[in-house]
Coordinates of C-alpha atoms and ligand atoms in Angstrom, one line a residue:
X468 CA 161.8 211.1 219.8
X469 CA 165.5 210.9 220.7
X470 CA 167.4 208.1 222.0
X471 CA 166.3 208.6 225.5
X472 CA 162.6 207.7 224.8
X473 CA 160.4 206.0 227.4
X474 CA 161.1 202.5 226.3
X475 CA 164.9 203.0 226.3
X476 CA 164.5 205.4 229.7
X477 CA 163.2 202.4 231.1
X478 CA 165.9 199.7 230.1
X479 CA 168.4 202.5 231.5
X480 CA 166.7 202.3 234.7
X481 CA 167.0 198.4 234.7
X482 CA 170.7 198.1 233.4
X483 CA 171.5 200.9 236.4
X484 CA 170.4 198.3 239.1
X485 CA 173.7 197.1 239.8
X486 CA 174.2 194.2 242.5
X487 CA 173.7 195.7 245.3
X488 CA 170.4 197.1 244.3
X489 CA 167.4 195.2 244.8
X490 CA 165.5 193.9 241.9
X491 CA 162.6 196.1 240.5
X492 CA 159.1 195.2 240.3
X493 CA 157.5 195.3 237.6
X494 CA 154.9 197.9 237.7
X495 CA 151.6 196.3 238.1
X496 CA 148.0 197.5 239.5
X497 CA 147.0 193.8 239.9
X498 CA 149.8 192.8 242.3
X499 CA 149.8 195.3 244.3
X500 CA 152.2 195.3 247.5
X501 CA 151.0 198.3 249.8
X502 CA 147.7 198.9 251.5
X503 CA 146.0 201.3 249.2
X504 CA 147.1 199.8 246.6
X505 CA 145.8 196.1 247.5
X506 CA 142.3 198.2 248.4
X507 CA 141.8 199.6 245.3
X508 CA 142.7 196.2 243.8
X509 CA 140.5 194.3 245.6
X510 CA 137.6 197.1 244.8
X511 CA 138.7 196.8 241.0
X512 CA 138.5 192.8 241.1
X513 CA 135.1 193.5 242.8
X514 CA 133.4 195.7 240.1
X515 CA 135.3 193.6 237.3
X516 CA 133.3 190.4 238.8
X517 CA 130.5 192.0 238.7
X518 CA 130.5 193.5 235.2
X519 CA 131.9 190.9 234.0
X520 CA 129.1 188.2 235.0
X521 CA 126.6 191.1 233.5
X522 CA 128.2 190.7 230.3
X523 CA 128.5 187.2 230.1
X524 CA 125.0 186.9 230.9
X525 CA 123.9 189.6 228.5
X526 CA 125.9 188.6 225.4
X527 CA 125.6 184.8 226.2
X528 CA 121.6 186.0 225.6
X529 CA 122.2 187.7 222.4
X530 CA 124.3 184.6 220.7
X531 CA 121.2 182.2 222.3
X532 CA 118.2 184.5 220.8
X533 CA 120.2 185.2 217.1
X534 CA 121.5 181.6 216.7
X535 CA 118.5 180.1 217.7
X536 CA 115.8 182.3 216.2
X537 CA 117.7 183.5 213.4
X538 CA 116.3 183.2 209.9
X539 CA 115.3 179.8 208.2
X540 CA 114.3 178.8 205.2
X541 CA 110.6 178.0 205.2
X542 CA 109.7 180.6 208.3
X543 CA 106.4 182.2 208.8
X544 CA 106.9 185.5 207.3
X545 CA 104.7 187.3 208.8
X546 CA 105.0 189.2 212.2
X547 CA 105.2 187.7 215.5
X548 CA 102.6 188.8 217.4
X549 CA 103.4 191.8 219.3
X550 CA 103.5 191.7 223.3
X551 CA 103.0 194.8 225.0
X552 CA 103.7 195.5 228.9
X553 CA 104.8 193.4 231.7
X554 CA 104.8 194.4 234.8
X555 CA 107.2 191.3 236.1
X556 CA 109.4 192.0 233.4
X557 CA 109.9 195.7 233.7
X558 CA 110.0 195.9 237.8
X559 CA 113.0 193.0 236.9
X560 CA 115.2 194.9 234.5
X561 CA 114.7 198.1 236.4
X562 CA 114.8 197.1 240.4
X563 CA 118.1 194.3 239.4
X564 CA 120.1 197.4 238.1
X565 CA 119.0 199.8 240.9
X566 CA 120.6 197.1 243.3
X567 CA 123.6 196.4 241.4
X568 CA 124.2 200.1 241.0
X569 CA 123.7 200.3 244.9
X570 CA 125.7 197.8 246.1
X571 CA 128.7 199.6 243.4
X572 CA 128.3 202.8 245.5
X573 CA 128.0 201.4 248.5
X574 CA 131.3 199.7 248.1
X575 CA 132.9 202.6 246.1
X576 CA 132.5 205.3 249.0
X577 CA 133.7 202.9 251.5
X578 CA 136.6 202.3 249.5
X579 CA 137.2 206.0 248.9
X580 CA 136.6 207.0 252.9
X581 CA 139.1 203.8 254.4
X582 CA 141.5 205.2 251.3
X583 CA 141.4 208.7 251.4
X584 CA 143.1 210.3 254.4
X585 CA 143.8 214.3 254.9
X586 CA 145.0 214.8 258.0
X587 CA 148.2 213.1 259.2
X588 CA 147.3 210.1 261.6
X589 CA 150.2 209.7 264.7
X590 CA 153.2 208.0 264.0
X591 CA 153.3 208.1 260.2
X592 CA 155.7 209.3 258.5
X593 CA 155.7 212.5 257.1
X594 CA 157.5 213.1 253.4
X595 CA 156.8 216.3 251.6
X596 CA 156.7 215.5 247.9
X597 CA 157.5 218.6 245.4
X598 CA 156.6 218.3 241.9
X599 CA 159.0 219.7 239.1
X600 CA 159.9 219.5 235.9
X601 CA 160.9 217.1 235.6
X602 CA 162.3 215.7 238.4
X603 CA 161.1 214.5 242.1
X604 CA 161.9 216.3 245.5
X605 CA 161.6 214.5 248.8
X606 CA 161.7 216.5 252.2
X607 CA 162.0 214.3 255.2
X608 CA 160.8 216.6 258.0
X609 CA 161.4 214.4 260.6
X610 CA 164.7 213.7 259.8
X611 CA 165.6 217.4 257.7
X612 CA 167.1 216.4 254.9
X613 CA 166.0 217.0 251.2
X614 CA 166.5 214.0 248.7
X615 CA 165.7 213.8 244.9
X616 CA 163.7 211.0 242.7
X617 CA 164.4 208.2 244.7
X618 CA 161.8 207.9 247.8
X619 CA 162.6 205.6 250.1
X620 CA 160.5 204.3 253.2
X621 CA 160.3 201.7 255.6
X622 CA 157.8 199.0 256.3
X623 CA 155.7 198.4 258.8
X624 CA 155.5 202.4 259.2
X625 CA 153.0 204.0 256.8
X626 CA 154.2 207.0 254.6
X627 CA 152.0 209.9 254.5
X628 CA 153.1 212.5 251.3
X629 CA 152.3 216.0 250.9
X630 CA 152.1 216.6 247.4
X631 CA 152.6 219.6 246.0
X632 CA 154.1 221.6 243.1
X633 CA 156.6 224.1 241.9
X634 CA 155.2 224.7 238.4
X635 CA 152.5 222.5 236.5
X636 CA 150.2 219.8 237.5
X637 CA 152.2 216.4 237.9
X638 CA 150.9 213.1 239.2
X639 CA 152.6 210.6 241.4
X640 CA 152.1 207.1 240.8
X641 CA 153.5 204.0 241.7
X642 CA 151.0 201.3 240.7
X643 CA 151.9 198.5 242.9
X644 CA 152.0 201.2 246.0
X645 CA 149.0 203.5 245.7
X646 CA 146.6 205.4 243.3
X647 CA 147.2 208.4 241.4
X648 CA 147.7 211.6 243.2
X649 CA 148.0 215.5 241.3
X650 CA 150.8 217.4 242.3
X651 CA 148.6 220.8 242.0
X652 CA 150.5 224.6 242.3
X653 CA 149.0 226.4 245.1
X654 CA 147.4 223.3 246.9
X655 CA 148.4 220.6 248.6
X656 CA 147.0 217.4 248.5
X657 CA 147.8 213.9 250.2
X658 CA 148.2 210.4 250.1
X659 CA 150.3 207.5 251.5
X660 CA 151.6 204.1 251.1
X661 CA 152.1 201.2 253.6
X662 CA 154.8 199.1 251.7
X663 CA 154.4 195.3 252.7
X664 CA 157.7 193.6 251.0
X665 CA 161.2 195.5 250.6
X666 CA 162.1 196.0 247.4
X667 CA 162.0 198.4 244.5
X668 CA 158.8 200.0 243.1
X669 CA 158.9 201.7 239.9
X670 CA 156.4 204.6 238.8
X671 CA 156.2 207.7 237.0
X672 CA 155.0 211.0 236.4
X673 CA 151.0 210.5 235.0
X674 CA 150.2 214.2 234.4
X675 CA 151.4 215.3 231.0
X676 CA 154.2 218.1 232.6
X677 CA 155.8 219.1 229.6
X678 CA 159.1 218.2 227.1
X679 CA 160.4 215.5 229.6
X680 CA 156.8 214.3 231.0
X681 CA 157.7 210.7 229.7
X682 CA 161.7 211.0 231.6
X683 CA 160.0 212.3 235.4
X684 CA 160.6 208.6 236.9
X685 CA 160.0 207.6 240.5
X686 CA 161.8 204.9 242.1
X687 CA 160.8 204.0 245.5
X688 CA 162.9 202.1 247.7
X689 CA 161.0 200.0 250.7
X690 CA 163.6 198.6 253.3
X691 CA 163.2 196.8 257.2
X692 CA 162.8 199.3 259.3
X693 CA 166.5 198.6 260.2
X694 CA 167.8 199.1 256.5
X695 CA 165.6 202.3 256.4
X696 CA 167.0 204.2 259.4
X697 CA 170.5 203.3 258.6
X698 CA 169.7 204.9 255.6
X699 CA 168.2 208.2 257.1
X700 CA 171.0 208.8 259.4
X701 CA 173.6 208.5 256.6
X702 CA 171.5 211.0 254.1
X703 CA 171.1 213.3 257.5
X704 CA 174.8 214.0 257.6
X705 CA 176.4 217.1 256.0
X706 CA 178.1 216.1 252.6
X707 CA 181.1 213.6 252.6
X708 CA 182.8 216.8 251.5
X709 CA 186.1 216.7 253.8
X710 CA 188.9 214.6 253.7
X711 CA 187.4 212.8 250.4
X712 CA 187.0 215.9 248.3
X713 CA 190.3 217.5 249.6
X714 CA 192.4 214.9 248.9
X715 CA 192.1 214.4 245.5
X716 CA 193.4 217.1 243.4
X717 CA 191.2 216.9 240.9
X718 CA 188.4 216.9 243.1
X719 CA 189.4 219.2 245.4
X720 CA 189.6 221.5 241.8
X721 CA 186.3 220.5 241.2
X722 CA 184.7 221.2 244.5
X723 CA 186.3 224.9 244.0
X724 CA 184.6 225.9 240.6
X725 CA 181.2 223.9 241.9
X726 CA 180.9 225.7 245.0
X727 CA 182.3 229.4 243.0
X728 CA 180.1 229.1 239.7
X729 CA 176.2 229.2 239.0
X730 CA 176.0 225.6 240.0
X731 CA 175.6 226.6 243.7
X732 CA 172.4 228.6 242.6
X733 CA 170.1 226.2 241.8
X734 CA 171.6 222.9 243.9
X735 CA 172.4 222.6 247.7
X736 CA 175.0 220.5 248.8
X737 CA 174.6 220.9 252.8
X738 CA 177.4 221.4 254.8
X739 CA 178.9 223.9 252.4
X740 CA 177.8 227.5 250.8
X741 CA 175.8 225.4 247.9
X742 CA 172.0 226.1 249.2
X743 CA 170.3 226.6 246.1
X744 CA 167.0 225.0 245.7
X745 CA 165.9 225.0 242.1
X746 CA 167.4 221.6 241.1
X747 CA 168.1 218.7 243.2
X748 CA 169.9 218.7 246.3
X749 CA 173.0 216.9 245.6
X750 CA 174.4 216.6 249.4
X751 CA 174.5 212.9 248.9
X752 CA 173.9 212.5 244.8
X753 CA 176.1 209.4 244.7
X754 CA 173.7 207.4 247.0
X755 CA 171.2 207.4 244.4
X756 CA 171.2 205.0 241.3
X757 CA 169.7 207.7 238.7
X758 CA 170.6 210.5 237.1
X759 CA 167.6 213.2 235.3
X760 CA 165.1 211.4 237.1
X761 CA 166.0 208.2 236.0
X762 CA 167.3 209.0 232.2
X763 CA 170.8 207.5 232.8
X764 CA 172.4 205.6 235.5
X765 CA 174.4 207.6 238.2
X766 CA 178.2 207.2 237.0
X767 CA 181.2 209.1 236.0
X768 CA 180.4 208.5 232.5
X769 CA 177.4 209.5 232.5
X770 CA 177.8 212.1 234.6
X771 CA 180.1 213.9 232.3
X772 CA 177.7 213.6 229.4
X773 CA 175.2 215.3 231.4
X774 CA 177.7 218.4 232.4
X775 CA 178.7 218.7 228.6
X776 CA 175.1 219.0 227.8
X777 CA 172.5 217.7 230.2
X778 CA 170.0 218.8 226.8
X779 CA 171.6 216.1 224.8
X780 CA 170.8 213.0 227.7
X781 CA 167.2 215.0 228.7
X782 CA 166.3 217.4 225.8
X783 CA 164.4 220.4 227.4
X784 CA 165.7 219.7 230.7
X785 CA 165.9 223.6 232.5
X786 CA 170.0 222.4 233.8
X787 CA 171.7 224.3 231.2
X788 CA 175.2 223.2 229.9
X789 CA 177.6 225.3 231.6
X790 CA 180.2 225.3 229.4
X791 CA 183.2 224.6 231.3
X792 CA 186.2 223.2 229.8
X793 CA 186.4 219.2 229.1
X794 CA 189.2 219.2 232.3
X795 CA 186.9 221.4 234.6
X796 CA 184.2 219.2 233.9
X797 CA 186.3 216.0 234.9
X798 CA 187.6 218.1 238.0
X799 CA 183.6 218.8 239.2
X800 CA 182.7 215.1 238.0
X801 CA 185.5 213.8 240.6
X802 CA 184.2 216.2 242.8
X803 CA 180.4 215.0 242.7
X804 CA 182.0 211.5 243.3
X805 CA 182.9 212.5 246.5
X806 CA 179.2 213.2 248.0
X807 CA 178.2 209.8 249.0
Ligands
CUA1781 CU1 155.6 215.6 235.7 CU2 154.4 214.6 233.9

């Protein structure tokens, strides 16, 4: 594997929190920190109690009978007598498991019908989640703006996602926020979260997708409601692509071969002619901490070794390398700067 394996993708991810990012969570299903997630925890601890006094009971009553009637010197060799049939003891062991294995459904489908919601209740929010490979795209139809990889939502609001997909099966999972949800072409399927504590929630792809399966990270940002709709309204605007990009020479050079070359085909930056939809929309890239779905962190650096060769920081990533000159590329890395 090369040097931008899981392990490392995920200490890239840590070192790119800077300051002003809030600290990650580790990704755990038993601490979970949103509502399905802390059902299906509670429904897990419930069946793991359960099992788990079964198999004490039963293996504590294995080591009992084969220490205590295990062979001795000096034992009656021949065999026990033989007891055959009792009705006591066969209603037991067959009406016990018929009520365990009730009360396991019962619980189970009242778990999956509280969890499992298909139509949008009022006042969630709606996010439109699009599967590719091998990155994440986030359409915020209340709000009309398209975002990439990093999801971020409020709390005290519920999130309901549409999943869907624009090529394989993916699956979106961020333990401590929900279950696992497919990402299925041609259907749409749903699920939500109800964040309890702001902070930042980790996850990943869980459907093997392809090359980069193991680099299709999630972050998901959960704010105050306050935090959250300052947020929105910034990633609402048109790009910061005025005075900031024009000013600059260099990126004013680089916002002229982005917007004339193939980049414009597959990313949208909105507020200029950019409107393609294949790749990320990059109207406000710099607001987000990643870069590749969370392969490197989102800085100049970095962001010239991805125009070089996006291959070499995400092998079989579909971005080609567009091989512009080692100027032009600085020229459209200044540019990129710009779109805050
Ligand atoms: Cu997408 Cu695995």
């Amino acid at each position: 594997m090369t040097r931008t394996g899981l392990v490392s993708g995920f200490l890239f991810v840590a070192a790119a929190a800077s300051a002003a990012e809030p600290a990650i969570q580790t990704p755990n299903i038993f601490d979970p920190s949103s509502t399905p997630a802390i059902g299906i925890a509670e429904f897990s601890h419930l069946v793991l109690g359960i099992c788990a006094a079964i198999f004490v009971l039963v293996m504590g009553l294995i080591a009992v009978t084969v220490i205590r009637f295990r062979h001795r010197p000096g034992d009656d060799e021949r065999e026990p007598p033989q007891v055959y049939g009792s009705n006591q003891l066969e209603l037991a062991w067959t009406v016990v498991p018929i009520i365990i294995v009730f009360v396991l459904s019962l619980v189970t489908v009242r778990t999956i019908l509280a969890l499992q919601i298909d139509e949008q209740p009022p006042g969630w929010m709606p996010v439109t989640v699009v599967g590719h490979q091998w990155w994440w795209e986030f359409v915020y139809p209340e709000y009309g703006f398209t975002t990439a990889n990093e999801l971020h939502v409020p709390t005290g609001r519920a999130a309901f996602l549409s999943l869907r997909s624009a090529d394989v099966v993916h699956s979106f999972w961020v333990p401590q926020l929900a279950g696992k949800t497919d990402l299925i072409p041609n259907r749409e399927n749903h699920m939500w979260i109800e964040p309890q504590k702001p902070g930042l929630y980790v996850g990943q792809c869980a459907e093997y997708c392809g090359t980069q399966h193991a680099n299709m990270l999630l972050r998901i940002y959960v704010h105050t409601p306050e935090e959250f709709e300052r947020w929105a309204v910034a990633e609402a605007r048109d790009a910061a692509d005025g005075p900031a990009a024009q000013e600059d020479p260099a990126a004013k050079a680089g916002r002229e071969i982005f917007l004339t070359t193939s980049c414009i085909n597959c990313h949208a930056v909105r507020g200029t002619v950019a409107n393609g939809r294949f790749g990320p929309d990059l109207t406000h890239m710099m607001s987000r901490a990643t870069l590749g779905a969370g392969v490197a962190p989102n800085d100049a650096a970095h962001l010239k070794e991805w125009l070089l060769d996006p291959a070499h920081l995400k092998p079989g990533v579909l971005m080609p390398a567009m091989k512009l000159e080692e100027k032009a590329i600085d020229q459209v890395v200044a540019y990129l700067m710009t779109l805050e």
